[in-house]
Short mmCIF file of C-alpha atoms and ligand atoms in Angstrom, two decimals:
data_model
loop_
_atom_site.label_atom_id
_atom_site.label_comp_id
_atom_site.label_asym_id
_atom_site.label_seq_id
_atom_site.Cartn_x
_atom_site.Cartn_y
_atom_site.Cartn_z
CA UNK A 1 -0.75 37.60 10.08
CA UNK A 2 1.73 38.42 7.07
CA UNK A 3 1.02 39.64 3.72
CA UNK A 4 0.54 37.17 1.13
CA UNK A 5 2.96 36.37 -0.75
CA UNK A 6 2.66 36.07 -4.90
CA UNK A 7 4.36 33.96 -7.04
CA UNK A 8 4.47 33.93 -11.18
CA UNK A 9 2.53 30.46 -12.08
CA UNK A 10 5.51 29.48 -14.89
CA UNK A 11 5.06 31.80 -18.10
CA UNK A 12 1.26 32.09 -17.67
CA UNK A 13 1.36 35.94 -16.51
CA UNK A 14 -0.71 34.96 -13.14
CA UNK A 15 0.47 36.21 -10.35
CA UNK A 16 -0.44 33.28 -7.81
CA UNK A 17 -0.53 33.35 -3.95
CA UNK A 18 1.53 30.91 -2.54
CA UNK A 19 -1.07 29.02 -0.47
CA UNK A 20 -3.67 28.20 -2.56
CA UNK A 21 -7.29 26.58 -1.78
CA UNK A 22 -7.87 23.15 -2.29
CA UNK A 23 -11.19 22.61 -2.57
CA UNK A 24 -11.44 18.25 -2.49
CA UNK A 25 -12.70 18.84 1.45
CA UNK A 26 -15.79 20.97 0.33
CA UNK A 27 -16.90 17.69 -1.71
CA UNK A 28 -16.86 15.70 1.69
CA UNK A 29 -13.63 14.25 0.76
CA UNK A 30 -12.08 14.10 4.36
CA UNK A 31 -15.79 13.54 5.98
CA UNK A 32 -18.55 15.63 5.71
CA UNK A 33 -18.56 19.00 6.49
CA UNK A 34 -20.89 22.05 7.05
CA UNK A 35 -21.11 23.76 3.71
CA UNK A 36 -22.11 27.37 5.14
CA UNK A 37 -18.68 27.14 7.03
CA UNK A 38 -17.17 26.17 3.53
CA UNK A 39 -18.48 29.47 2.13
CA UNK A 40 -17.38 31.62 4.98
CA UNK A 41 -13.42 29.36 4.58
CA UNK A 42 -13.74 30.43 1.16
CA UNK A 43 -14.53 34.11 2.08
CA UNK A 44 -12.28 34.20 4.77
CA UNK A 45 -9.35 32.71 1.93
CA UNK A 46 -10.38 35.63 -0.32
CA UNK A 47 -10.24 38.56 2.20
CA UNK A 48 -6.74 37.85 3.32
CA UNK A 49 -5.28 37.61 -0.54
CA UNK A 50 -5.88 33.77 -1.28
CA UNK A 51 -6.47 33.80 -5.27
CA UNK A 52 -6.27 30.29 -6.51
CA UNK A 53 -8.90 27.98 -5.72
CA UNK A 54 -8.28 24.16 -7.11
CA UNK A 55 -11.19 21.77 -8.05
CA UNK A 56 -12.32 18.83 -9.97
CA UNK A 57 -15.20 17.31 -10.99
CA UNK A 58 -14.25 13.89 -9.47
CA UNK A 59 -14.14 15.88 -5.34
CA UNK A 60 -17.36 14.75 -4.33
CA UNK A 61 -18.38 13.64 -7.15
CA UNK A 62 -19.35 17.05 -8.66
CA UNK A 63 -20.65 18.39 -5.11
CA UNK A 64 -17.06 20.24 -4.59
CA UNK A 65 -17.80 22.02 -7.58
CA UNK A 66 -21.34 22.85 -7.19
CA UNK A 67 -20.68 23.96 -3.73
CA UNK A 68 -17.50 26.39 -4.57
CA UNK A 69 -19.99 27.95 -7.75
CA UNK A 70 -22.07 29.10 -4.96
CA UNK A 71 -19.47 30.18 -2.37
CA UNK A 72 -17.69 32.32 -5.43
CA UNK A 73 -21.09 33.76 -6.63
CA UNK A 74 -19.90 37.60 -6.49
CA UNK A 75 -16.35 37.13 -6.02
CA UNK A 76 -15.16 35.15 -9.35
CA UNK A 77 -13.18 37.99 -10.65
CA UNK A 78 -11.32 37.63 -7.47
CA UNK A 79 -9.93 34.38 -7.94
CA UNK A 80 -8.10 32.17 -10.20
CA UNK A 81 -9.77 29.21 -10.85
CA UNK A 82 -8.65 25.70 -11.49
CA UNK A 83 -10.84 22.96 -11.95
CA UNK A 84 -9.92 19.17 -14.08
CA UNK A 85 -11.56 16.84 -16.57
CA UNK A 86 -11.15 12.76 -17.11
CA UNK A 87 -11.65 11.70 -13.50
CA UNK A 88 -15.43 10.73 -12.21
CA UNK A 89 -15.91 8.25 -10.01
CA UNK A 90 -14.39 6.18 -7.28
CA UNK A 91 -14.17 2.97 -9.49
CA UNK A 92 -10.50 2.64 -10.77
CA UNK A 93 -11.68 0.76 -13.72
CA UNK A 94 -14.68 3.04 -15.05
CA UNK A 95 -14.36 5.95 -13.07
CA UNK A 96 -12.19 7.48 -15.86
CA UNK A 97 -12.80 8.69 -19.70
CA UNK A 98 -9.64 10.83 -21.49
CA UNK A 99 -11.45 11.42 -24.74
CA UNK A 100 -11.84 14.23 -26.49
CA UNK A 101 -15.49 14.25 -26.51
CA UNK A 102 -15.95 13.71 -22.82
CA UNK A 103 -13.37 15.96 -21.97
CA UNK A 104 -14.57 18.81 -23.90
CA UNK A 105 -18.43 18.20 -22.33
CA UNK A 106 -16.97 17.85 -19.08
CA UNK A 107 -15.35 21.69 -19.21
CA UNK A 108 -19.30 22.59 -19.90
CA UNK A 109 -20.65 20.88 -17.53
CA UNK A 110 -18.10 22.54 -14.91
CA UNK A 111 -18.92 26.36 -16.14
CA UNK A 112 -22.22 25.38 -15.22
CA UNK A 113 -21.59 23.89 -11.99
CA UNK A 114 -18.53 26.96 -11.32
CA UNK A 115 -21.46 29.58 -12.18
CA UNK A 116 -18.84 31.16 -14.66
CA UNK A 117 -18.18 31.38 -18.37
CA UNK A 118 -14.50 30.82 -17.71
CA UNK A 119 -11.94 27.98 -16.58
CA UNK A 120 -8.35 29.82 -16.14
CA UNK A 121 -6.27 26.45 -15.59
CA UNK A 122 -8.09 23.13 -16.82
CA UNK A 123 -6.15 19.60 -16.11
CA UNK A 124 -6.11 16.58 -17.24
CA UNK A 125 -7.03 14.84 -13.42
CA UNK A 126 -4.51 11.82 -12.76
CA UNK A 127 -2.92 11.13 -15.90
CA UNK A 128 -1.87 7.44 -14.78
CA UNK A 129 -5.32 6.19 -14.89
CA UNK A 130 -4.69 6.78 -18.89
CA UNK A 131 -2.14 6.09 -21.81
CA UNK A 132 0.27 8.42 -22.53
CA UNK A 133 -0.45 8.21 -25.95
CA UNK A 134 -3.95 9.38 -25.28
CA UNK A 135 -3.21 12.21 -23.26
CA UNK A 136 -0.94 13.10 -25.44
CA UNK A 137 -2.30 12.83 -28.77
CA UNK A 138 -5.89 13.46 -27.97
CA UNK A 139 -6.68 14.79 -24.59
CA UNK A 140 -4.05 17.55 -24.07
CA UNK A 141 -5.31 19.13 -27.89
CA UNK A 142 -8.76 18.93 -27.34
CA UNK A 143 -8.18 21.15 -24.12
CA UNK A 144 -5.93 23.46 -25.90
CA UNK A 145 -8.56 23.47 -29.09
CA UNK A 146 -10.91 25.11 -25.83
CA UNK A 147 -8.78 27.81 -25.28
CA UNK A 148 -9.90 29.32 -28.94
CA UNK A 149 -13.79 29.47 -27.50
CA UNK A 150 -12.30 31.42 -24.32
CA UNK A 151 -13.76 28.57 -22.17
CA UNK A 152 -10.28 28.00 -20.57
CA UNK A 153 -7.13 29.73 -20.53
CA UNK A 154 -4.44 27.42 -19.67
CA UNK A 155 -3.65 23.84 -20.23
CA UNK A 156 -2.24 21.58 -17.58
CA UNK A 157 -2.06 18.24 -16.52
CA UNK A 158 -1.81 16.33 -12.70
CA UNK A 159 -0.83 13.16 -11.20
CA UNK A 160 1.26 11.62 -8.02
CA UNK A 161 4.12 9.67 -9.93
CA UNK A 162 6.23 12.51 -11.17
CA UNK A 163 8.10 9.97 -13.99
CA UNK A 164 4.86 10.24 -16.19
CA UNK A 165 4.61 13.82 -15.23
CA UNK A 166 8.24 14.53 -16.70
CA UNK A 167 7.26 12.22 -20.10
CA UNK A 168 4.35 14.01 -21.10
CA UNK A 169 5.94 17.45 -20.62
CA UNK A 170 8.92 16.13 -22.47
CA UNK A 171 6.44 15.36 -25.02
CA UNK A 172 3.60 17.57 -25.19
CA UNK A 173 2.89 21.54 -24.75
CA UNK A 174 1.70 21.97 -21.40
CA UNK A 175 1.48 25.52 -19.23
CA UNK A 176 1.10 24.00 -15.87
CA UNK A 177 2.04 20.99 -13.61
CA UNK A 178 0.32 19.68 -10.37
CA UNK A 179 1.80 16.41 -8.14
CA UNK A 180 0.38 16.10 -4.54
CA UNK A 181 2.13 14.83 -1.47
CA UNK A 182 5.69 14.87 -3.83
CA UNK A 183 6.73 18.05 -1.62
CA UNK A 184 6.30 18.19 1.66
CA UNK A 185 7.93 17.00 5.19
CA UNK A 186 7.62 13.58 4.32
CA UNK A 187 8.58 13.61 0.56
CA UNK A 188 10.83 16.18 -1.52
CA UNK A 189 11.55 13.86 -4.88
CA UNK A 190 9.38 17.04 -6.63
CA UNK A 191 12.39 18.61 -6.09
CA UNK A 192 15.00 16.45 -7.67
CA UNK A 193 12.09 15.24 -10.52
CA UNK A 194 9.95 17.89 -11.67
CA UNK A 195 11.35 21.09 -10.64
CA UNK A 196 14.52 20.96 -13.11
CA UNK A 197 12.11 20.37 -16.12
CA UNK A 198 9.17 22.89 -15.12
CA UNK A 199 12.05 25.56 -14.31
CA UNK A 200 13.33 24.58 -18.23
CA UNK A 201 10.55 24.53 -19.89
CA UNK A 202 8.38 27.52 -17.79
CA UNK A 203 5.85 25.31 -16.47
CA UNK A 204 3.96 26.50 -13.98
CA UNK A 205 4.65 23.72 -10.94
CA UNK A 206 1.99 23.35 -8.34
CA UNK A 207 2.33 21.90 -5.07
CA UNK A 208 -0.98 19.88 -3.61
CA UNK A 209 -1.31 18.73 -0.21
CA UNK A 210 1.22 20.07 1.63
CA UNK A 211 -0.23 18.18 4.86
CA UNK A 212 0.34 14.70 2.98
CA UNK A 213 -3.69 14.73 2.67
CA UNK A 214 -3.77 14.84 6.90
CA UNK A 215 -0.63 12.68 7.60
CA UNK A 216 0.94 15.98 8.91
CA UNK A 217 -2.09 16.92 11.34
CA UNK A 218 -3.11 15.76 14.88
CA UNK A 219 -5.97 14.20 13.79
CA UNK A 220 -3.85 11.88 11.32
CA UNK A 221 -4.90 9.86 7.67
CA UNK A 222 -7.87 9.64 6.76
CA UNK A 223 -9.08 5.55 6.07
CA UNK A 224 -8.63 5.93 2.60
CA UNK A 225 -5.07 6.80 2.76
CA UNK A 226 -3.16 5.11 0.06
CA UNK A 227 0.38 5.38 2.10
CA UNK A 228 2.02 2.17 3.86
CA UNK A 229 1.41 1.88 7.40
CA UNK A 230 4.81 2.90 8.33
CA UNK A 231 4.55 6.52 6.47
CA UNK A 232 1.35 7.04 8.95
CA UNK A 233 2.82 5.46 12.37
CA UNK A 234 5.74 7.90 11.49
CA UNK A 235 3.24 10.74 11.26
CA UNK A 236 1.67 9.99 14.40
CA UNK A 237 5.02 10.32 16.22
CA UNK A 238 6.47 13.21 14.49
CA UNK A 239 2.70 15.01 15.08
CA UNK A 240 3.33 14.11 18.81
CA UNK A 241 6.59 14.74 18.92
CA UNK A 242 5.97 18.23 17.88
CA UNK A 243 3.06 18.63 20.42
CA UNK A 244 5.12 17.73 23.15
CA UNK A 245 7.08 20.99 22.09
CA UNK A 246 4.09 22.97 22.32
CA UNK A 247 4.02 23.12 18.40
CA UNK A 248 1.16 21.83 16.07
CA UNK A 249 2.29 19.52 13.26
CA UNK A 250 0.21 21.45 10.48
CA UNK A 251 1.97 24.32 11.05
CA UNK A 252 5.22 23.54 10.75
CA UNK A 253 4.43 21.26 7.51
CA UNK A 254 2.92 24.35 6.12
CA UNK A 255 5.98 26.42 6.94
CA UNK A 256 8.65 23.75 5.26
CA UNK A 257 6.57 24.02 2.54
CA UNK A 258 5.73 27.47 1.28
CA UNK A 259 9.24 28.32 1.80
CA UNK A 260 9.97 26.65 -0.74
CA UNK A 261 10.36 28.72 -4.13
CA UNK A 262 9.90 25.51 -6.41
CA UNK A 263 6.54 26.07 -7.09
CA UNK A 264 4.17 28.69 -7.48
CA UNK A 265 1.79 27.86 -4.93
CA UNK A 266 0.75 24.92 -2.33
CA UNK A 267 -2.71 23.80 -2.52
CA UNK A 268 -3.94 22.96 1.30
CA UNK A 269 -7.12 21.51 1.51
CA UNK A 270 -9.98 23.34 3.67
CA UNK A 271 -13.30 23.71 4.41
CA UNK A 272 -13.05 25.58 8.05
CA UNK A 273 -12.24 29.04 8.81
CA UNK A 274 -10.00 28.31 11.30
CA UNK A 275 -8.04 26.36 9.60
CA UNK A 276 -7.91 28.58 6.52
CA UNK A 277 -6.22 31.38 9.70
CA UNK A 278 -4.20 28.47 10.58
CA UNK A 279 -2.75 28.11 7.46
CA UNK A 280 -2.65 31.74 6.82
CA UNK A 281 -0.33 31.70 9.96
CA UNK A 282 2.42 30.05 8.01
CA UNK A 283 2.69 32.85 5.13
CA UNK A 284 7.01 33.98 5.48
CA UNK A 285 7.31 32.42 8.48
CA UNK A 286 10.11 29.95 8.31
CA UNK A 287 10.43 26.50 10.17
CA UNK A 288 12.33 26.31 13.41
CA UNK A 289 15.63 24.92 12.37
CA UNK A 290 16.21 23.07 15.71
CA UNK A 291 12.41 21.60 15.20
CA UNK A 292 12.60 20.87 11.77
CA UNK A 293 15.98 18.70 12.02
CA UNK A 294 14.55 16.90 14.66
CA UNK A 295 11.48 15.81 12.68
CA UNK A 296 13.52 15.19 9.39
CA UNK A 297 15.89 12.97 11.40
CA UNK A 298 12.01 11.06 13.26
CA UNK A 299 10.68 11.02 9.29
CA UNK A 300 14.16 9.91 7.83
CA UNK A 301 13.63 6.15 7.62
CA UNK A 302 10.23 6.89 5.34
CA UNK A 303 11.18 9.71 3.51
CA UNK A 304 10.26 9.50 -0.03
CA UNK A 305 8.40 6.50 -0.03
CA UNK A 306 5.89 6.49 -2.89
CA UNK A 307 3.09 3.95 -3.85
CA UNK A 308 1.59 2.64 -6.70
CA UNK A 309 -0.85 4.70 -8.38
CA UNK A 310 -2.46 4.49 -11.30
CA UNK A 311 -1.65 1.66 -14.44
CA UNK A 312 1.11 -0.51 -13.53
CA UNK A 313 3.39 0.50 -16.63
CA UNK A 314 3.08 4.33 -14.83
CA UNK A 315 4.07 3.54 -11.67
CA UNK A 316 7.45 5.15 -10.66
CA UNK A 317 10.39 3.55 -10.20
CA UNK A 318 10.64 1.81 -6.71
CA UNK A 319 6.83 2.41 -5.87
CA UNK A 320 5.49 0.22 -2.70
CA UNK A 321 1.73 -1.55 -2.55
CA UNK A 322 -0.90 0.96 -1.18
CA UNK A 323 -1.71 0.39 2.41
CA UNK A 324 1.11 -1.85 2.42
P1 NAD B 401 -3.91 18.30 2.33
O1 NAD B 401 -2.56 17.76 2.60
O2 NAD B 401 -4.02 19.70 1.93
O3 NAD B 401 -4.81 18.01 3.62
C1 NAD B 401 -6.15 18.43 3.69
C2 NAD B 401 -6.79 17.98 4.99
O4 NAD B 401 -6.15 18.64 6.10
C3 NAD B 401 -8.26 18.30 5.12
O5 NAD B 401 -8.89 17.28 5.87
C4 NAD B 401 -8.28 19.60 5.91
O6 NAD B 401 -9.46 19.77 6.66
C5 NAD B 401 -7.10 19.42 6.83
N1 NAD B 401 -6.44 20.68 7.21
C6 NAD B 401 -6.22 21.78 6.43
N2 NAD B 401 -5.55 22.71 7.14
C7 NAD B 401 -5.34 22.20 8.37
C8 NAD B 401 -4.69 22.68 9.55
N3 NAD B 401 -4.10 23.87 9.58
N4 NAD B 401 -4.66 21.88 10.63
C9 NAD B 401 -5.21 20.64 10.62
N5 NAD B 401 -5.85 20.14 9.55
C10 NAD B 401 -5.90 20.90 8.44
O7 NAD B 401 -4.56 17.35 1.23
P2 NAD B 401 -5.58 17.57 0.02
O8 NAD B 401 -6.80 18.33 0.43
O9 NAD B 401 -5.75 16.26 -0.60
O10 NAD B 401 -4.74 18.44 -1.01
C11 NAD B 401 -4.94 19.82 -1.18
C12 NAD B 401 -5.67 20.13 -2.48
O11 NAD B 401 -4.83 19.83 -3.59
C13 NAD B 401 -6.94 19.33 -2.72
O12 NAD B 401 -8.02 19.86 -1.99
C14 NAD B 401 -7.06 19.44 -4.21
O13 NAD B 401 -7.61 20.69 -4.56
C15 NAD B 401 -5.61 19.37 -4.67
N6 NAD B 401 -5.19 17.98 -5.01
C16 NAD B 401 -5.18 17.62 -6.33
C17 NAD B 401 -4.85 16.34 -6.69
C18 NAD B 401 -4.87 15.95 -8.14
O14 NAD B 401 -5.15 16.79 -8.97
N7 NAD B 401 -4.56 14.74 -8.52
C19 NAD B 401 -4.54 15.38 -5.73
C20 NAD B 401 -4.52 15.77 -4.40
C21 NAD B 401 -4.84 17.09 -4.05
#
């Protein structure tokens, strides 16, 4: 297994390793799971030089948090931790609340839940669920007015459509940016979007699910899966394409994408040990150019299909219906 390898999180002064943990599975998020193997994937992440652990109130509906407190009890000063505010619960109409007051309870209740006195990245979770005007003018300072009790350190905000991303940061001060399933084998726009305006500005860009939340994996979407059908029929070939040269899908989706020097880190979801090795596996190793043209060319037709997420007026340009 390689070294980690660190990357500067935009002009924060971390030093960030370029897989990071995700922790959405340890709330049950992808099925349920045996939380004493959660603490030991945690562990396992923090011997081999994993430092930045992702989390939100909404994964699990708080039990993500709760359960990554525990797993960290002794080893916070290890880690750099991430959790979010604003997103709840699984309704799309109530499941949401971008005020002030909320948010700034919500960063409480999390230190309690973390078992720490200290957030170093809080973000505003899905930002098209809101207005911009919100986030904007009242969210994004009340998080910023938390940084003067020490409670968090750095301010950022997260969403899929990148447009909204690119608006707000246009707009507002923000130290850190995270977009899931915008880089990976099946979707680059990050790169053409984000990456110009978070190299700019110093943003601190962060890369979540790198496996396109298990379309990249032998075991394939989960039901929930917002994509169209053809983005996951696609994965299902490509993932047995790649068997069939005696080469697992999830590793060469983790390759394409910590090579890539966009972003500070990848966040990859897990809640196994072995997978956490797996993934670990893919640290400086670089895709197999015969392999990876091969899938590009099988993922070509669906590349860079987005779908709707969040308020209509925040879609991004061109998005499909979910499931569609
Ligand atoms: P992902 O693409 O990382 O996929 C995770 C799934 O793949 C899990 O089911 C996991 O068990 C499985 N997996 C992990 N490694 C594997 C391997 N080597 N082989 C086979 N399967 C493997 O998707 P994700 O978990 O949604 O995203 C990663 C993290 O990014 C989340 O946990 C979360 O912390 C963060 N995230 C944030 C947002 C947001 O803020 N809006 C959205 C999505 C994800």
């Amino acid at each position: 297994m390689a070294d980690m390898i660190y990357r500067e999180l935009g002009r924060t002064g971390l030093n960030v390793s370029i897989v990071g943990f995700g922790a959405s599975p340890l709330g049950a998020e992808f099925g349920r799971i045996d939380p004493a193997e959660g603490t030991r994937a945690v562990h396992c992440a923090i011997d081999h030089g994993i430092n930045y652990f992702d989390v939100a109130p909404y994964y699990g509906r708080t039990l993500a948090e709760t359960r990554l407190g525990e797993a960290l009890a002794g080893y916070r000063h290890k880690v750099i931790l991430a959790t979010k505010v604003a997103r709840y619960d699984l309704d799309l109409e109530t499941g949401f609340d971008y005020s002030a007051k909320r948010v700034t309870a919500s960063v409480d209740e999390s230190l309690e839940r973390l078992q720490t006195d200290y957030i170093d990245v809080i973000q505003i979770h899905d930002i098209e669920f809101g207005q911009k005007e919100q986030i904007v003018n009242e969210t994004l300072p009340a998080l910023h007015k938390l940084k003067e009790s020490g409670k968090v350190r750095f301010v950022g905000i997260t969403n899929y459509g990148l447009r909204m991303l690119k608006e707000v940061v246009e707009e507002a001060e923000v130290e850190t940016i995270l977009s899931y399933c915008r880089y990976n084998l099946m979707d680059t726009s990050l790169d053409e979007v984000l990456t110009p305006v978070a190299k700019a500005k110093g943003i601190g860009l962060i890369n979540a699910s790198p496996l396109h939340m298990r379309v990249l994996t032998d075991k394939g979407a989960p039901d929930w899966h917002p994509a169209p059908r053809r983005v996951l029929e696609v994965g299902q070939k490509v993932a047995r394409y790649c068997r069939s040269q005696g080469v697992d899908i999830a590793d060469l989706a983790m390759q394409f994408a910590l090579q890539y020097e966009g972003v500070a880190t990848s966040l990859v979801g897990m809640s196994k040990v072995r997978h956490v090795e797996m993934n670990l596996k893919s640290v400086g190793v670089a895709p197999d150019p015969e392999l990876l043209a091969n899938v590009l060319a099988m993922i070509e037709p669906v590349a860079n299909v987005v779908w709707q997420e969040g308020r209509p007026e925040n879609y991004d340009p061109g998005a499909v219906e979910k499931n569609s």
